[in-house]
Coordinates of C-alpha atoms in Angstrom, one line a residue:
Chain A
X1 CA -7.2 -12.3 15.6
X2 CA -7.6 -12.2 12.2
X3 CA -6.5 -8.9 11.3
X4 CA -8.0 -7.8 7.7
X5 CA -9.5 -10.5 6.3
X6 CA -11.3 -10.2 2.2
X7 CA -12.9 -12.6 0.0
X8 CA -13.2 -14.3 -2.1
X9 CA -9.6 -14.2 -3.1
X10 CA -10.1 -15.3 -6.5
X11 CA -12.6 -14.3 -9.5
X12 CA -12.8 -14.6 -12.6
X13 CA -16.2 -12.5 -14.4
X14 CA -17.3 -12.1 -17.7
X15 CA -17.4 -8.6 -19.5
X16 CA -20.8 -6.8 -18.2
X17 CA -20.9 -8.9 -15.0
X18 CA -21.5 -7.5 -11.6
X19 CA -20.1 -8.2 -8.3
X20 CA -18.8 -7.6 -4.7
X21 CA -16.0 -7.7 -2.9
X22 CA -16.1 -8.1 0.9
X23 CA -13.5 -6.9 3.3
X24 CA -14.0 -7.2 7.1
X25 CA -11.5 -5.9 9.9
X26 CA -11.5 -7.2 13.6
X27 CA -9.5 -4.3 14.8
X28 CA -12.0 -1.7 15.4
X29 CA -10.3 0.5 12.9
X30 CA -12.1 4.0 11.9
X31 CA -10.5 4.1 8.7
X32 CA -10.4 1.8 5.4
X33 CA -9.4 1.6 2.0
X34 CA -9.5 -0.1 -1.1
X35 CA -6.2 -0.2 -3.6
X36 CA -5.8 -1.8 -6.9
X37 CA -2.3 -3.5 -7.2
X38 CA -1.2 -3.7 -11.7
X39 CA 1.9 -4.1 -12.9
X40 CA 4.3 -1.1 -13.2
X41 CA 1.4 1.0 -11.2
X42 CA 2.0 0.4 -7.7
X43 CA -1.0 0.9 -5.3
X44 CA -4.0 3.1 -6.7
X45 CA -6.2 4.4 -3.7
X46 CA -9.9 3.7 -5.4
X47 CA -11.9 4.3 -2.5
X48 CA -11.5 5.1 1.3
X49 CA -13.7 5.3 4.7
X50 CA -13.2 8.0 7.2
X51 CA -15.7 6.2 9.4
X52 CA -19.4 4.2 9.5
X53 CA -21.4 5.2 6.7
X54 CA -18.9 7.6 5.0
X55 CA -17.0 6.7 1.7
X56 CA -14.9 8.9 -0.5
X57 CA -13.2 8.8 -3.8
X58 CA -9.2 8.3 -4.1
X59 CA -7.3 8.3 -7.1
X60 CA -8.7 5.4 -9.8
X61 CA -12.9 5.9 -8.4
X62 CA -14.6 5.0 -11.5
X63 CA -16.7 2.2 -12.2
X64 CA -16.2 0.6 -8.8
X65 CA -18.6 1.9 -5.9
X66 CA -18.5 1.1 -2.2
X67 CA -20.3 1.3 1.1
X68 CA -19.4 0.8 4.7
X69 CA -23.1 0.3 6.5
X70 CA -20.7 -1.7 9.4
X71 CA -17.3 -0.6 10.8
X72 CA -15.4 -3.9 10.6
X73 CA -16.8 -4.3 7.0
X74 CA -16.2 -2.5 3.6
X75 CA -17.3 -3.3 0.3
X76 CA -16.0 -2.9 -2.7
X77 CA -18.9 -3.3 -6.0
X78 CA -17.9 -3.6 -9.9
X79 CA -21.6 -2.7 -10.8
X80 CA -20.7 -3.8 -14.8
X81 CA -17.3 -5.5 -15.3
X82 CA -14.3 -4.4 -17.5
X83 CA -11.2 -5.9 -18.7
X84 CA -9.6 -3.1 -17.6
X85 CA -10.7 -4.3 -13.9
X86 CA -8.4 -7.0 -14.2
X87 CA -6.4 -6.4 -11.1
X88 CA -5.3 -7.7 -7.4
X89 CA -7.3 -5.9 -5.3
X90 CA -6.3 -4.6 -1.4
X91 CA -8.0 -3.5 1.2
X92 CA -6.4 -2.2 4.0
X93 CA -7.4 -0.9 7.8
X94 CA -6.2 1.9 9.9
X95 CA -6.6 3.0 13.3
X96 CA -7.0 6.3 12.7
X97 CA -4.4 7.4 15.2
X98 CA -2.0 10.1 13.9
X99 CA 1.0 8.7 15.9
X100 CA 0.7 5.8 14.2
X101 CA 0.7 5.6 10.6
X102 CA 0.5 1.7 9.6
X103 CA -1.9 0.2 6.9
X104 CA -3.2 -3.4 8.1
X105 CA -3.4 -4.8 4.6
X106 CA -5.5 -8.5 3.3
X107 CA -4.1 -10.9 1.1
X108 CA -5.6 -9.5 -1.6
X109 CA -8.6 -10.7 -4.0
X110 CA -7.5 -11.6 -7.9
X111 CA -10.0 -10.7 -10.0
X112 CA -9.8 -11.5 -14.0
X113 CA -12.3 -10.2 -16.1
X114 CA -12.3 -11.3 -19.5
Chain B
X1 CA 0.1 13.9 -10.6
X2 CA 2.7 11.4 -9.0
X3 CA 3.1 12.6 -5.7
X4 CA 6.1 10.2 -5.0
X5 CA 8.8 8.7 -7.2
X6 CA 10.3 6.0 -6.5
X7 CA 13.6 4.6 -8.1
X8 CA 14.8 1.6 -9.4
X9 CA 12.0 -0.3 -10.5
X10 CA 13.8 -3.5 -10.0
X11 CA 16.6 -4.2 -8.1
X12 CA 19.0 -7.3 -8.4
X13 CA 21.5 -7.7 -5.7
X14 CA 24.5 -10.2 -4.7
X15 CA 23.6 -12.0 -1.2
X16 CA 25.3 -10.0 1.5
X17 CA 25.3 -6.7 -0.5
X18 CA 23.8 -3.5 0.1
X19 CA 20.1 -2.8 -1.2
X20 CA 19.1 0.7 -2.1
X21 CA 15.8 2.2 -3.2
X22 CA 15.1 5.9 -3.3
X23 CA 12.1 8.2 -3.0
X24 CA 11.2 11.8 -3.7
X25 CA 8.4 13.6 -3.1
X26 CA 7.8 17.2 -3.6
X27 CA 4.2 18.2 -0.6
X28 CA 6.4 19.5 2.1
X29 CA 3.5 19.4 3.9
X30 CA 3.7 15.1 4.0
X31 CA 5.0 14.3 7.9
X32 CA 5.1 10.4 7.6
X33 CA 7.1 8.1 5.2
X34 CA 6.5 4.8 5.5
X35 CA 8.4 1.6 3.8
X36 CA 6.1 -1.5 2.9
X37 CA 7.2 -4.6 2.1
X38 CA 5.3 -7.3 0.0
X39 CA 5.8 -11.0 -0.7
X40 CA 4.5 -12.5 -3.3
X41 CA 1.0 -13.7 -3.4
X42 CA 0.5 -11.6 0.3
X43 CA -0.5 -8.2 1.0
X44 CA 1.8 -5.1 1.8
X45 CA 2.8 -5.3 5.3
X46 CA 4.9 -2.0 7.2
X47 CA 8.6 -2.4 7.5
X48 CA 9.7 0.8 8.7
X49 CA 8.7 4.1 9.4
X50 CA 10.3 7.7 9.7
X51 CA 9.1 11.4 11.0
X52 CA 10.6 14.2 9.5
X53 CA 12.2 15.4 12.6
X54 CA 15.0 12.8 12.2
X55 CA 17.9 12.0 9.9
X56 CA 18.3 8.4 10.1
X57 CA 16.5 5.6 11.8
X58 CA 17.5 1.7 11.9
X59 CA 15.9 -1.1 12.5
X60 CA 18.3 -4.4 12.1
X61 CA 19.5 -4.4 9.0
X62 CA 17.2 -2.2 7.6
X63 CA 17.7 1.9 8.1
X64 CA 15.9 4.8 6.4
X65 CA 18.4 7.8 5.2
X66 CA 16.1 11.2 5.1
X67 CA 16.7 14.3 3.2
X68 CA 14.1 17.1 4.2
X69 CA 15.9 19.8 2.5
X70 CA 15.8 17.4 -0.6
X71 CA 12.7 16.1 -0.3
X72 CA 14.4 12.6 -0.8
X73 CA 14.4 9.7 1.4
X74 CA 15.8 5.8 1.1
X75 CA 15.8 2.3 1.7
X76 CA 19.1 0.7 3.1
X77 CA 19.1 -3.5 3.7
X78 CA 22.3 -3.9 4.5
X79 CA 23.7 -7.7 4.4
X80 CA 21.2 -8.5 1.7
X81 CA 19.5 -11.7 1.6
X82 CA 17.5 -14.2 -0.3
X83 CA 14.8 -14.1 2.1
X84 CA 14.6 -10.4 1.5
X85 CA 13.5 -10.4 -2.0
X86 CA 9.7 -8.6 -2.3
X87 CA 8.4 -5.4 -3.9
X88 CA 9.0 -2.5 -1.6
X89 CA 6.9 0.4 -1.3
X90 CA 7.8 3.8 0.0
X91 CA 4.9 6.1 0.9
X92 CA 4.1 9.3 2.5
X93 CA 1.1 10.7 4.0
X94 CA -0.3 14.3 5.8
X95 CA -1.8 14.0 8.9
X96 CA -5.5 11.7 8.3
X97 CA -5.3 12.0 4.6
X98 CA -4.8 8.7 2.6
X99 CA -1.0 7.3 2.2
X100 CA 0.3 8.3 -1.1
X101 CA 2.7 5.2 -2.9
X102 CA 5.4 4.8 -4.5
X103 CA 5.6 2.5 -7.7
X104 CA 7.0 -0.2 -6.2
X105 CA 10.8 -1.7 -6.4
X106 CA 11.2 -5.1 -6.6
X107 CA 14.3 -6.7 -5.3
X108 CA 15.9 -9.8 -6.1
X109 CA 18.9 -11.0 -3.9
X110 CA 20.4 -13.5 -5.7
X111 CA 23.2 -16.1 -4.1

């Protein structure tokens, strides 16, 4: 059982580069998100899934988008790269259950872009 | 809009001494507050979790103290040690709606 599992866990892109990053969940969770992690900041809510094929926008949306075409999998797309993307990025899963409130989170993905 | 603050930001405590870290928030209408804990290089894993409808709740040597009428709640680690050093997060959430964080407190226990 893997739990929440996203690669690749290091990056480094040039300014103006595009790419992906991939989360999967084997826990049949209904709900995911994706968090940036910077110093001082804490955890910023980017984007989130309430389901299959539904996204919406948290707190930090822009210049990142995202799609969940499979439940166990959300991704996570920098469609032209900034500095200011330099960040540890999270993805987390959750049941969806209100009596229980825990986050599954991944190991995070380090992306530098210079 | 910071929906919870969370104090210190950093946290340096003597092996076998009491940790705290404090939260406020200022929806009443938030009815979960999680505590995450994260080590370096990992992701933020759950540590301990509260309802509203209770004052106090204790796992080992770890207890949540909360305040409804003050909107407040805390992190105790009682017997503090190296092994507990990490960035803890408080957090609160409403029913289905994403978990708002805290900034983050990192703790060192030093021997």
């Amino acid at each position: 059982n893997a739990g929440v599992t996203q690669t690749p866990k290091f990056r480094v892109l040039k300014t103006g580069q595009s790419m992906t990053l991939l989360c999967a969940q084997d826990m049949n969770h209904e709900y995911m998100y994706w968090y940036r992690q910077d110093p001082g900041m804490g955890l910023r809510l980017i984007h989130y899934s309430v389901g299959e094929g539904t996204t919406a926008k948290g707190e930090v949306p822009d210049g990142y988008n995202v799609s969940r075409l499979k439940k166990q999998n959300f991704l996570l797309g920098l469609e032209s790269a900034a500095p200011s993307q330099t960040s540890v990025y999270f993805c987390a899963s959750w049941v969806g259950n209100a009596n229980t409130g825990e986050l599954f989170f991944g190991e995070g993905s380090r992306l530098t872009v210079l | 809009q910071q929906q919870v603050k969370q104090s210190p930001q950093s946290l340096i405590v003597q092996k076998g001494g009491i940790s705290i870290i404090n939260c406020a928030y200022e929806n009443t209408a938030f009815d979960y507050f999680p505590w995450y804990q994260q080590f370096p290089g990992k992701g933020p894993a759950l540590l301990i979790a509260i309802r509203p409808d209770v004052s106090e709740k204790k796992e080992g040597r770890f207890t949540i103290s909360f305040n409804k009428s003050a909107k407040q709640f805390s992190l105790h680690i009682m017997d503090s040690q190296p092994g507990d050093s990490a960035t803890y997060f408080c957090a609160a959430v409403s029913g289905n709606t994403p978990l708002v964080f805290g900034k983050g407190t990192r703790l060192s226990v030093i021997a």
